[in-house]
JSON list of C-alpha atoms in Angstrom, two decimals:
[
{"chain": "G", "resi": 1, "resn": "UNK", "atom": "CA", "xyz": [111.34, 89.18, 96.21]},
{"chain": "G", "resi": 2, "resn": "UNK", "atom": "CA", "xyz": [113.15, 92.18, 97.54]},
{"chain": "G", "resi": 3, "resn": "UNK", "atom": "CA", "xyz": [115.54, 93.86, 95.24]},
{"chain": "G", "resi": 4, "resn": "UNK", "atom": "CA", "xyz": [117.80, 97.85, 94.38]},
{"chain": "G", "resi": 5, "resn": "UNK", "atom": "CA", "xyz": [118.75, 98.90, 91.16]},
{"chain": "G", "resi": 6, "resn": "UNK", "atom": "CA", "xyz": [121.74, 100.97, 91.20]},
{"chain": "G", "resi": 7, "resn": "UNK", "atom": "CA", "xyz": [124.16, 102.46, 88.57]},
{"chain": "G", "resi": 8, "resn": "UNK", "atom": "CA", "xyz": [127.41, 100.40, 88.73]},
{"chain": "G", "resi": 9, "resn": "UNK", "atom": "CA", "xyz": [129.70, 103.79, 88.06]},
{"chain": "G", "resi": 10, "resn": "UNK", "atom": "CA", "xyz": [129.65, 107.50, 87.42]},
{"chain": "G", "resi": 11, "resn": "UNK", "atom": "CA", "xyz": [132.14, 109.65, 86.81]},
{"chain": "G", "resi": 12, "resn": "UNK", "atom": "CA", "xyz": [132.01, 113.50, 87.58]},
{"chain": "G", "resi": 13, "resn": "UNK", "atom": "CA", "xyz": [134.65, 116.74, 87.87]},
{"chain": "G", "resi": 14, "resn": "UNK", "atom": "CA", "xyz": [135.68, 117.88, 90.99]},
{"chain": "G", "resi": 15, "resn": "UNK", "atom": "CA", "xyz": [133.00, 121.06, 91.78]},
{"chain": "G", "resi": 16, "resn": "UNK", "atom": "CA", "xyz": [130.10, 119.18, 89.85]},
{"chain": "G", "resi": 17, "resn": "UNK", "atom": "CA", "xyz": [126.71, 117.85, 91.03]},
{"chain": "G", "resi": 18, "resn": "UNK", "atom": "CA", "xyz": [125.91, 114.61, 90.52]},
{"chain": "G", "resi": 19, "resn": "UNK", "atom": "CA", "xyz": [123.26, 112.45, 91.03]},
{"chain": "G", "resi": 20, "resn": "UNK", "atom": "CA", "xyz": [123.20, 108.35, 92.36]},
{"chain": "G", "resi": 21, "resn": "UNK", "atom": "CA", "xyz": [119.57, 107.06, 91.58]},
{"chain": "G", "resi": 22, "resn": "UNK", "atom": "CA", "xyz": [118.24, 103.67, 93.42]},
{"chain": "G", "resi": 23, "resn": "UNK", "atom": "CA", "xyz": [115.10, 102.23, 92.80]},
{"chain": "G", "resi": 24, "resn": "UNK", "atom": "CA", "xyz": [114.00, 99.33, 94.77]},
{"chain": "G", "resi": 25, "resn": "UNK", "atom": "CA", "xyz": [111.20, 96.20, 95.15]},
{"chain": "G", "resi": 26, "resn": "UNK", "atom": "CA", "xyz": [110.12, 95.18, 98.40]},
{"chain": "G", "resi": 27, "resn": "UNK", "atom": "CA", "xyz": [106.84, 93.86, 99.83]},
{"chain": "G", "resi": 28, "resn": "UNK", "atom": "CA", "xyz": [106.87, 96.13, 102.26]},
{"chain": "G", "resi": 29, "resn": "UNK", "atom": "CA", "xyz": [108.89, 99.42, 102.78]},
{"chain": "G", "resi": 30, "resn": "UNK", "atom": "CA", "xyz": [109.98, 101.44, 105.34]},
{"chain": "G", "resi": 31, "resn": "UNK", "atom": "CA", "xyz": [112.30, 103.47, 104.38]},
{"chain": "G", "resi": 32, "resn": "UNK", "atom": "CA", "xyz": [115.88, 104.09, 102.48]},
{"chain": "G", "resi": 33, "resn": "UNK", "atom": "CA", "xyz": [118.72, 104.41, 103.53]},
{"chain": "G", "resi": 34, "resn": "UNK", "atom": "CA", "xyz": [122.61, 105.55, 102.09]},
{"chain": "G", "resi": 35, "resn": "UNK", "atom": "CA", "xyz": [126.01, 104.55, 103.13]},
{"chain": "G", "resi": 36, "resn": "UNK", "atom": "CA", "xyz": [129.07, 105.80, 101.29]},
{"chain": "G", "resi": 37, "resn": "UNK", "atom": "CA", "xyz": [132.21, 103.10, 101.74]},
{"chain": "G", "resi": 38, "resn": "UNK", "atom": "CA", "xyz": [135.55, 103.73, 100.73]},
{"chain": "G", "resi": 39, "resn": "UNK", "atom": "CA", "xyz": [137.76, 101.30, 98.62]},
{"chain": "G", "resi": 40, "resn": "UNK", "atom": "CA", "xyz": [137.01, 98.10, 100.53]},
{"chain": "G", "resi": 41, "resn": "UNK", "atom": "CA", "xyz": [136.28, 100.41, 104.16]},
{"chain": "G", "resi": 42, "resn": "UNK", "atom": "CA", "xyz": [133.53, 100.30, 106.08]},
{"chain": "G", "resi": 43, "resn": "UNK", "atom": "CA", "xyz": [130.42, 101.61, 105.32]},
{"chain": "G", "resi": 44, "resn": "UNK", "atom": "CA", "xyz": [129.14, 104.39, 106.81]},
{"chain": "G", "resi": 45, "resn": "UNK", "atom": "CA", "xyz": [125.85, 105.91, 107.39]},
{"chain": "G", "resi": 46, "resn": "UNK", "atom": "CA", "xyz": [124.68, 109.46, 105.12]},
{"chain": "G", "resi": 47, "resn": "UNK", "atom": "CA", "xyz": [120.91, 109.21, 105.51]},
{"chain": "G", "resi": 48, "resn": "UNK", "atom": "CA", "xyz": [118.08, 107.77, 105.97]},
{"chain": "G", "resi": 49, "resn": "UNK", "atom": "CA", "xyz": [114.09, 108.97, 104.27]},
{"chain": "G", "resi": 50, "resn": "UNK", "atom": "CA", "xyz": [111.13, 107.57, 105.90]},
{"chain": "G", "resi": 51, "resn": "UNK", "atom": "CA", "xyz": [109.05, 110.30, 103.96]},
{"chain": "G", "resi": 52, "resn": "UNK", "atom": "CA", "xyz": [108.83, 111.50, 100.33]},
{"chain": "G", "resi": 53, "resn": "UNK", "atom": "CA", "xyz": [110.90, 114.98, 99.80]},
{"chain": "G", "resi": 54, "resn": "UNK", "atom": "CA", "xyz": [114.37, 116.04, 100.24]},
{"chain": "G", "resi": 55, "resn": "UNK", "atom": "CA", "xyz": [116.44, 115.59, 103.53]},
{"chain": "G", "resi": 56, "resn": "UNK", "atom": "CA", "xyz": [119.84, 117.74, 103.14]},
{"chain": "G", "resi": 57, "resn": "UNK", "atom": "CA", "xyz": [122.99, 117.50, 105.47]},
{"chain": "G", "resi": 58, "resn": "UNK", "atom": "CA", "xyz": [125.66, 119.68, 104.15]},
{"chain": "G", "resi": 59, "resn": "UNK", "atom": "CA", "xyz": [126.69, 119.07, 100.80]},
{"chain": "G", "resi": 60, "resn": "UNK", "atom": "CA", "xyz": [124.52, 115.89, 100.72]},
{"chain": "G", "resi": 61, "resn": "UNK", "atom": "CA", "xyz": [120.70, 115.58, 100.23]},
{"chain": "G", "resi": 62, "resn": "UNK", "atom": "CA", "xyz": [118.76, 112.47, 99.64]},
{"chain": "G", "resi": 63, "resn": "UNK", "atom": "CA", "xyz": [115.64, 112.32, 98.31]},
{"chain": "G", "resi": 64, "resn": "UNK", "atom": "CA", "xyz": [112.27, 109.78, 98.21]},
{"chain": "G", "resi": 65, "resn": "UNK", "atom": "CA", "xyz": [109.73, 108.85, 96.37]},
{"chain": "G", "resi": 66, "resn": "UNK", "atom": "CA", "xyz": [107.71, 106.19, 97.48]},
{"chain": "G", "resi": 67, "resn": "UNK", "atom": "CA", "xyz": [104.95, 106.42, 94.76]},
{"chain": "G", "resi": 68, "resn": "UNK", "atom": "CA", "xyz": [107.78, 105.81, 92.46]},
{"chain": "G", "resi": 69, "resn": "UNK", "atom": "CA", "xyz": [110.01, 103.43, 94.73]},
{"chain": "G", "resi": 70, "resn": "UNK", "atom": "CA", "xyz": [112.37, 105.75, 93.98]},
{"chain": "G", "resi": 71, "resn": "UNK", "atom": "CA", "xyz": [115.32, 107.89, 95.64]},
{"chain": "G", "resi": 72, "resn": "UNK", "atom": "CA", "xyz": [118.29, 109.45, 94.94]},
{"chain": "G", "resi": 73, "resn": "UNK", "atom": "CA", "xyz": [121.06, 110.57, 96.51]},
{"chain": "G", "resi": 74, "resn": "UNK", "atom": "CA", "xyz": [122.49, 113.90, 95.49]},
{"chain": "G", "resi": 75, "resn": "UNK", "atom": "CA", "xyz": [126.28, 115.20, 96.03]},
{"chain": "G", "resi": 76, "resn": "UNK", "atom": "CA", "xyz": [127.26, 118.90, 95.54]},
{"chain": "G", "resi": 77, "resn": "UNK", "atom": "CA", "xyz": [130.70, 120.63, 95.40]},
{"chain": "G", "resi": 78, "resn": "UNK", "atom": "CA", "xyz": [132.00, 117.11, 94.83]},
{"chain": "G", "resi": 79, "resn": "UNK", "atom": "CA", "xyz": [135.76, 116.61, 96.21]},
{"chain": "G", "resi": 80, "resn": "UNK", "atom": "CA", "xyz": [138.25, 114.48, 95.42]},
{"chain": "G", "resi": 81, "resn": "UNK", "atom": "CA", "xyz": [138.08, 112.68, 99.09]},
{"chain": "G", "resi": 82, "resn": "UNK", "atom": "CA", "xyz": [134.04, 112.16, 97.49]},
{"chain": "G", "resi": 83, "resn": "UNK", "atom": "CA", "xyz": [135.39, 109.23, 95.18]},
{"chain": "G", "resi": 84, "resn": "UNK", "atom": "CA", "xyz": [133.72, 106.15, 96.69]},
{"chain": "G", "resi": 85, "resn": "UNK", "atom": "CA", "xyz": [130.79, 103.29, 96.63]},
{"chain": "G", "resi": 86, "resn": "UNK", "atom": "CA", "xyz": [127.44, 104.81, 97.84]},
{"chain": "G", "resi": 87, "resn": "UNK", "atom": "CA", "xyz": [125.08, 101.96, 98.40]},
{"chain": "G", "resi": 88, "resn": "UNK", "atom": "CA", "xyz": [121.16, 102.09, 98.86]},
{"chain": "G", "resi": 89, "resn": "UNK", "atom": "CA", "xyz": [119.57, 99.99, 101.66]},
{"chain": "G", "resi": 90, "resn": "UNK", "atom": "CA", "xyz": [116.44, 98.97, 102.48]},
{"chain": "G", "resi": 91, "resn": "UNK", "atom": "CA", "xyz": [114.99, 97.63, 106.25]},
{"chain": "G", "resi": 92, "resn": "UNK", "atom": "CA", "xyz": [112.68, 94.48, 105.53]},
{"chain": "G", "resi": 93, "resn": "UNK", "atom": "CA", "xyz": [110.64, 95.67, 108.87]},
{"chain": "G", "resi": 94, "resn": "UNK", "atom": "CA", "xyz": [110.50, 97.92, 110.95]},
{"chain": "G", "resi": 95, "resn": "UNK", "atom": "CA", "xyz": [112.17, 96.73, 113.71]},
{"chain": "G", "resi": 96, "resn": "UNK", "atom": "CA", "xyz": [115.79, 97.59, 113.38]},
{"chain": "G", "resi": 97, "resn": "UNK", "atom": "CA", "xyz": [116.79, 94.31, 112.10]},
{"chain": "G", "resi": 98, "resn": "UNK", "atom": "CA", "xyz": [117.64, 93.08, 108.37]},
{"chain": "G", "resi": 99, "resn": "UNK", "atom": "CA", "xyz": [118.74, 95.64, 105.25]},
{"chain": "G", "resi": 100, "resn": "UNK", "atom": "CA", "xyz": [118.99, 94.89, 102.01]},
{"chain": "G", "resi": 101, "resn": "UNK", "atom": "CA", "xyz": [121.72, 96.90, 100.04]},
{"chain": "G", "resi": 102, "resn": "UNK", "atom": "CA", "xyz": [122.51, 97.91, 96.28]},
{"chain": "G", "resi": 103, "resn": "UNK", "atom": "CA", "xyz": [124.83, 96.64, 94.79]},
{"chain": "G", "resi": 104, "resn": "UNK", "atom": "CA", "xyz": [126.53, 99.95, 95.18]},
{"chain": "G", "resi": 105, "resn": "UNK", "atom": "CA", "xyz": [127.32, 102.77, 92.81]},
{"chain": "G", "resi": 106, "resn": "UNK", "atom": "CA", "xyz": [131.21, 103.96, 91.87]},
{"chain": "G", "resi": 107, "resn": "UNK", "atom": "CA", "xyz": [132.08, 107.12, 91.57]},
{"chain": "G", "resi": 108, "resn": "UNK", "atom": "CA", "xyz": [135.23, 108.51, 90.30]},
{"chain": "G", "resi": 109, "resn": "UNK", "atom": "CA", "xyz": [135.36, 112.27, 91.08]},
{"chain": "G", "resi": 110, "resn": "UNK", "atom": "CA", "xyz": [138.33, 113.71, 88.71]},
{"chain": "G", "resi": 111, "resn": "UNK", "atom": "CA", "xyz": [140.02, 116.77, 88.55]},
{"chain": "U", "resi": 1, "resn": "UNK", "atom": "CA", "xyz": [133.11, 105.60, 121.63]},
{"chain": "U", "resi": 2, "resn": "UNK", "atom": "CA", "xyz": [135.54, 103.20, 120.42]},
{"chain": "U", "resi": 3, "resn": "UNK", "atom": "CA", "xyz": [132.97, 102.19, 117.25]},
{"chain": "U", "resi": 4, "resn": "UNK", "atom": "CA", "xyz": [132.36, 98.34, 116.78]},
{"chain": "U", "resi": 5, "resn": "UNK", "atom": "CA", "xyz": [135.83, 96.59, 117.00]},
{"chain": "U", "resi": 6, "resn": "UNK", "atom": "CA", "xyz": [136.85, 93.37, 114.41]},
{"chain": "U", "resi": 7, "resn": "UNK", "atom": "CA", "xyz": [139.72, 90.71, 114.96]},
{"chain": "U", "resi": 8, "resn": "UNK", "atom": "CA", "xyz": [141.42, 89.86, 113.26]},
{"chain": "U", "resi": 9, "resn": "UNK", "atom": "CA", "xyz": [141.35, 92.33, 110.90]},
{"chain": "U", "resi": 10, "resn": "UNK", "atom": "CA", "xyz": [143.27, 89.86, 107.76]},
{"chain": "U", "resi": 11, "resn": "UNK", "atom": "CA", "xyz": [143.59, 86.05, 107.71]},
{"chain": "U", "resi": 12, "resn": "UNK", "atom": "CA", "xyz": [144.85, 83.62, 105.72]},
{"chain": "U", "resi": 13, "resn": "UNK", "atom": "CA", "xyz": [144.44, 80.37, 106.19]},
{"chain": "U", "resi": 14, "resn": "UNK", "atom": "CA", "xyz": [144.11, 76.88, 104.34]},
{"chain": "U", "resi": 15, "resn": "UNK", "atom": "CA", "xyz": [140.66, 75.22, 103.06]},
{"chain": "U", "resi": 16, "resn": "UNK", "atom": "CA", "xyz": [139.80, 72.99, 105.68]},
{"chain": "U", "resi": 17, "resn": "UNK", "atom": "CA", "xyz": [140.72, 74.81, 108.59]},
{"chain": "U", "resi": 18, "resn": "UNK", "atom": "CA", "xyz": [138.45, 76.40, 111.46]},
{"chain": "U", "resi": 19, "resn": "UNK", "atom": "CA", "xyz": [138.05, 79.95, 111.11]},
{"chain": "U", "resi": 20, "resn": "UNK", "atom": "CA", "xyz": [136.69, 82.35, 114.21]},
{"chain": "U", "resi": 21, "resn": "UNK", "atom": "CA", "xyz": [135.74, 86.05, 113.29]},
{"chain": "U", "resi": 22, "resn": "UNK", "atom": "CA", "xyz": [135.40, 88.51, 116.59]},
{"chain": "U", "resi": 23, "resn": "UNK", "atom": "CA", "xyz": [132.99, 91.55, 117.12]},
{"chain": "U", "resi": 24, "resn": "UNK", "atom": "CA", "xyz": [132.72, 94.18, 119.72]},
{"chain": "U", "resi": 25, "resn": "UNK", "atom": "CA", "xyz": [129.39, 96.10, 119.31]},
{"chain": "U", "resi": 26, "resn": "UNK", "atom": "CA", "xyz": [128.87, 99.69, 120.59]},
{"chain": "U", "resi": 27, "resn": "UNK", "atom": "CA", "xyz": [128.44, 99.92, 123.89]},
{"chain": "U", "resi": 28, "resn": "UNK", "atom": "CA", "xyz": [124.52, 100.05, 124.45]},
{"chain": "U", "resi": 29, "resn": "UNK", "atom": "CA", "xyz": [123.70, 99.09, 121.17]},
{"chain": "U", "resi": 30, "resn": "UNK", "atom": "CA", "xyz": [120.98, 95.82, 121.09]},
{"chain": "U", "resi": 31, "resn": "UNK", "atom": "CA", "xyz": [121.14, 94.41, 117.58]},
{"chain": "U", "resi": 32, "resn": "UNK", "atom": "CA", "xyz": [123.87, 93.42, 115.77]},
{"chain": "U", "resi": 33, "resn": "UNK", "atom": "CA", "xyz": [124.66, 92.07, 112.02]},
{"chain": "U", "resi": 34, "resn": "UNK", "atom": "CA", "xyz": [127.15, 89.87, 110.27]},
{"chain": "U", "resi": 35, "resn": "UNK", "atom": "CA", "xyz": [127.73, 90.76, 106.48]},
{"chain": "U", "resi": 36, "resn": "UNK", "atom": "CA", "xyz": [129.51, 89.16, 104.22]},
{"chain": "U", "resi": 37, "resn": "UNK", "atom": "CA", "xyz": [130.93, 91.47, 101.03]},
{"chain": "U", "resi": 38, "resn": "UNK", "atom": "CA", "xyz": [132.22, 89.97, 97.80]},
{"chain": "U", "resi": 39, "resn": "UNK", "atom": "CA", "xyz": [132.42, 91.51, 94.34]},
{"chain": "U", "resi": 40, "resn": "UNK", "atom": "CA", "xyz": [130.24, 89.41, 92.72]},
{"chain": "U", "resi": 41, "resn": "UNK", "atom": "CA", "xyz": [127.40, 89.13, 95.33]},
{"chain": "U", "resi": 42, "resn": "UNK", "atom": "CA", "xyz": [127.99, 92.52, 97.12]},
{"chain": "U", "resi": 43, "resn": "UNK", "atom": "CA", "xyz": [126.87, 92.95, 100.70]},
{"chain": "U", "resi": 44, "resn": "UNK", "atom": "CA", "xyz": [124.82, 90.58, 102.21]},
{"chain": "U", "resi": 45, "resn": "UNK", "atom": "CA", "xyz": [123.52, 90.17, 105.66]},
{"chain": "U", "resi": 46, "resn": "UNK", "atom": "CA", "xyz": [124.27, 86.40, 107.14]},
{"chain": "U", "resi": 47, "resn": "UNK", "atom": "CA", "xyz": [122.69, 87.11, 110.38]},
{"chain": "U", "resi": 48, "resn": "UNK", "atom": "CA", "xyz": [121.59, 89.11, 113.38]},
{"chain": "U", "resi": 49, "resn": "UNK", "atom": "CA", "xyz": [120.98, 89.24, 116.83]},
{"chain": "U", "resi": 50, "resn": "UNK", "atom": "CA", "xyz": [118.74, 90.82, 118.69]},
{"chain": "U", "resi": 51, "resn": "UNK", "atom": "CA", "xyz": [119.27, 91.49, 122.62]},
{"chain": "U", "resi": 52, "resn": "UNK", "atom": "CA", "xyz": [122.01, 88.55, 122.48]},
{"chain": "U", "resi": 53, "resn": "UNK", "atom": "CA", "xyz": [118.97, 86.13, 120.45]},
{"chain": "U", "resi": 54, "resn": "UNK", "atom": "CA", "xyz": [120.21, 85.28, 117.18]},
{"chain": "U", "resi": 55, "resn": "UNK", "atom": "CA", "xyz": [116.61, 86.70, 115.22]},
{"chain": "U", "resi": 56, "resn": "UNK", "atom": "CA", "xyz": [117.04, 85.88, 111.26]},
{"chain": "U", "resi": 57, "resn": "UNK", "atom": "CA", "xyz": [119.86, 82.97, 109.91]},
{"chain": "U", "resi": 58, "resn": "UNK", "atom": "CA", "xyz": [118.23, 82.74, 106.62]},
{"chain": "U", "resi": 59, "resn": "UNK", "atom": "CA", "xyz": [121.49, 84.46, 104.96]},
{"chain": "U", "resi": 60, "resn": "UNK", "atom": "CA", "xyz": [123.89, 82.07, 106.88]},
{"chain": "U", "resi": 61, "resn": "UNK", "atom": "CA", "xyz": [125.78, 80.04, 103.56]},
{"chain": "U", "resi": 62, "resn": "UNK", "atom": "CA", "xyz": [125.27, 76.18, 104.96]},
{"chain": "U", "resi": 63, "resn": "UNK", "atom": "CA", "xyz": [125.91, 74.66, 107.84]},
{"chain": "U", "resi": 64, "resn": "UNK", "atom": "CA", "xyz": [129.61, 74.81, 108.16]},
{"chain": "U", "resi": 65, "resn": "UNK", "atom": "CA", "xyz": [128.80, 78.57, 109.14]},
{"chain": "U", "resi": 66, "resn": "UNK", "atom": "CA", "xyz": [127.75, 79.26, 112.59]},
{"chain": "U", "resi": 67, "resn": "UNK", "atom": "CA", "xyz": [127.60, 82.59, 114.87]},
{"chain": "U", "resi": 68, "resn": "UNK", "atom": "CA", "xyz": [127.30, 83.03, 118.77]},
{"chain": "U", "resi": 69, "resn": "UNK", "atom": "CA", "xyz": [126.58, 86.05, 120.83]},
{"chain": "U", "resi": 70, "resn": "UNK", "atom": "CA", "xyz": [127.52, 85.14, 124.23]},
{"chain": "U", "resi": 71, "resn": "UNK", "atom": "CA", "xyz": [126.66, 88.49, 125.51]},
{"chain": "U", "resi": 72, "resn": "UNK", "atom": "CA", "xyz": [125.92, 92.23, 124.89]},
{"chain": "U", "resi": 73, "resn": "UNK", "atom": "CA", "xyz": [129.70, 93.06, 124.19]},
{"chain": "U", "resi": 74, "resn": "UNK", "atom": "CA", "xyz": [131.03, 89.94, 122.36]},
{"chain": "U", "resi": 75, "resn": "UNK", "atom": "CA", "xyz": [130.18, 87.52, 119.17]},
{"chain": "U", "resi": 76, "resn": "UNK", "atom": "CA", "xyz": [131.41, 85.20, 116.81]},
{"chain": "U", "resi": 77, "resn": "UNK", "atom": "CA", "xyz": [131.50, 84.08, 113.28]},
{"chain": "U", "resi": 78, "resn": "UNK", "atom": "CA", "xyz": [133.09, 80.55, 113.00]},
{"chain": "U", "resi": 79, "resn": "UNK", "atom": "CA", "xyz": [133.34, 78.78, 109.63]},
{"chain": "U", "resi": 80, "resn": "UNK", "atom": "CA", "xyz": [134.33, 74.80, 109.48]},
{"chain": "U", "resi": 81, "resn": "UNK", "atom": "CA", "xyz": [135.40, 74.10, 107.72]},
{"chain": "U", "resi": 82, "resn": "UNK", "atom": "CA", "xyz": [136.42, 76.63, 105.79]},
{"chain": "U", "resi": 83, "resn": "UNK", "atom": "CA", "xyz": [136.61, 77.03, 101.54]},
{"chain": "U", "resi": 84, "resn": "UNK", "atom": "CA", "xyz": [138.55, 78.94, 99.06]},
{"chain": "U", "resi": 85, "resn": "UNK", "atom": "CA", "xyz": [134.96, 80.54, 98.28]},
{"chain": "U", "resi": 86, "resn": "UNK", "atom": "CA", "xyz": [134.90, 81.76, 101.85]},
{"chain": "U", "resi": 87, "resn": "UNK", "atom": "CA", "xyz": [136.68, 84.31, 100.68]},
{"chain": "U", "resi": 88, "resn": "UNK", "atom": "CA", "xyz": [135.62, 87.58, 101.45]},
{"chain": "U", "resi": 89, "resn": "UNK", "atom": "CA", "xyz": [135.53, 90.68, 103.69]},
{"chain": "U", "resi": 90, "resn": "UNK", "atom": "CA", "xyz": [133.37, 90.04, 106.71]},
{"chain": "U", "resi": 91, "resn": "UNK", "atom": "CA", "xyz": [132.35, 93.10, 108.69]},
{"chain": "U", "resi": 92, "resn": "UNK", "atom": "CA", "xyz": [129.97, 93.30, 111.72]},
{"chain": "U", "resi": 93, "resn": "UNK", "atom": "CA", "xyz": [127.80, 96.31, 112.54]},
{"chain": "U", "resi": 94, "resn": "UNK", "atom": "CA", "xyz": [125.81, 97.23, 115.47]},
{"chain": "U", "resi": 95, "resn": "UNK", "atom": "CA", "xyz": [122.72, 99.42, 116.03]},
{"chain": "U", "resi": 96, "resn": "UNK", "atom": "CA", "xyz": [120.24, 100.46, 118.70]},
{"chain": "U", "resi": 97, "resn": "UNK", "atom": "CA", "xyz": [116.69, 100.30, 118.37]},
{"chain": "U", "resi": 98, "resn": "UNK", "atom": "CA", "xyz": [116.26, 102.87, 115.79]},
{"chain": "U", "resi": 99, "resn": "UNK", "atom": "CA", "xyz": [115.68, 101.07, 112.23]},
{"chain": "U", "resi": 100, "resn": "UNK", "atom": "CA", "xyz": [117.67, 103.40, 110.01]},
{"chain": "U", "resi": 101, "resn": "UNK", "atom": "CA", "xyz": [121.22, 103.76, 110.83]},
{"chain": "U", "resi": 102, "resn": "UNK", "atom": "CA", "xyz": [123.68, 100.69, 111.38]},
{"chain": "U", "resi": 103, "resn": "UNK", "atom": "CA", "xyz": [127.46, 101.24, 112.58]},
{"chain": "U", "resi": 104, "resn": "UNK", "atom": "CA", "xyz": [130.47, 99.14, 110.63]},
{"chain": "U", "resi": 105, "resn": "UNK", "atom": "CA", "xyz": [133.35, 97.70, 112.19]},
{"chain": "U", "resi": 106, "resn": "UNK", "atom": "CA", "xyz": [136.11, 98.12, 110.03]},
{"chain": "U", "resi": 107, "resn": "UNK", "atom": "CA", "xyz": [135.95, 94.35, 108.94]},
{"chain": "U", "resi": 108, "resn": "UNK", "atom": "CA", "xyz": [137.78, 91.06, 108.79]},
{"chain": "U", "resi": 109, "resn": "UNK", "atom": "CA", "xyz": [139.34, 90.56, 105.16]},
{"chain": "U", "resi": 110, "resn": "UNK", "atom": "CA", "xyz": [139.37, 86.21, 105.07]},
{"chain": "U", "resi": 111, "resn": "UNK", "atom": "CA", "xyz": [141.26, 84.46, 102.29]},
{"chain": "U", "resi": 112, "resn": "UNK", "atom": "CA", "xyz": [141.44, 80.76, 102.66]},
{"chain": "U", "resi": 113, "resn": "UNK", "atom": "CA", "xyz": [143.91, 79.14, 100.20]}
]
């Protein structure tokens, strides 16, 4: 079956780095994806790594490892307006059709 | 771009009744997803549509869930009838034919009493 591993919460100071791991199963893979959703929101896209390595977009980078089926998503200079679910998704083909998400990961940003 | 557009955006309504969920896609955009998000199961994809052909069902709940896409600019979610465990926030997306990036409406928030 296809399934993401996610931390439910973390908790960091406004400033600070922090780090949102995913790790995932699937019988296929082609690539993973990150959404950030505010307190019941939408979701909304961050990035997406088809590749192993670091993609960065501001004060957001996620990164891939597919030897691992592993990725991260890292947050820097983390804001108060940063406090949010990030979820990992995966695409079961490659096709534009279904995701799978995470169960999503809380963070509390504090000051 | 107006992003993907939900109605309503809250209901309430009474087990047993017929519920009907709206979606608006982006304009140009040729898939598009139902999800259903609860705290316990999280987000899950109940269906999509591909070009206006409904392409995977396998996450629709049983049959008293059904979804229509009509055309490129309109679909529905309809649930009858409907259950207190209906309860959830329902939120469409829409994408083009690019794999990695999906656009959220800001969703329908169902509670059925």
């Amino acid at each position: 079956g296809q399934s993401l591993e996610q931390p439910s919460e973390v908790t960091a100071v406004e400033g600070a780095i922090v780090q949102i791991n995913c790790t995932y199963q699937t019988s296929g893979f082609y690539g993973l994806s990150w959404y950030q959703q505010h307190d019941g929101g939408a979701p909304t896209f961050l990035s997406y790594n088809a590749l192993d390595g670091l993609e960065e977009t501001g004060r957001f980078s996620s990164f891939l490892s597919r030897s691992d089926s592993y990725g991260y998503l890292l947050l820097q200079e983390l804001q108060m307006k940063d406090s949010a679910s990030y979820l990992c998704a995966v695409p079961l083909n490659n096709q534009g059709g279904k995701l799978i998400f995470g169960q999503g990961t809380e963070l509390s940003v504090k000051p | 771009d107006a992003g993907v557009i939900q109605s309503p955006r809250h209901e309430v309504t009474e087990m047993g009744q017929e519920v009907t969920l709206r979606c608006k896609p982006i304009s140009g955009h040729n898939s598009l997803f139902w999800y259903r998000q609860t705290m316990m199961r999280g987000l899950e994809l109940l269906i999509y549509f591909n070009n206006n052909v409904p392409i995977d069902d396998s996450g629709m709940p049983e049959d008293r869930f059904s979804a229509k896409m009509p055309n490129a600019s309109f679909s529905t979610l309809k649930i009858q009838p409907s259950e207190p465990r209906d309860s959830a926030v329902y939120f469409c997306a829409s994408s083009s034919s690019r794999a990695d990036t999906q656009y959220f409406g800001p969703g329908t928030r169902l509670t059925v009493l």
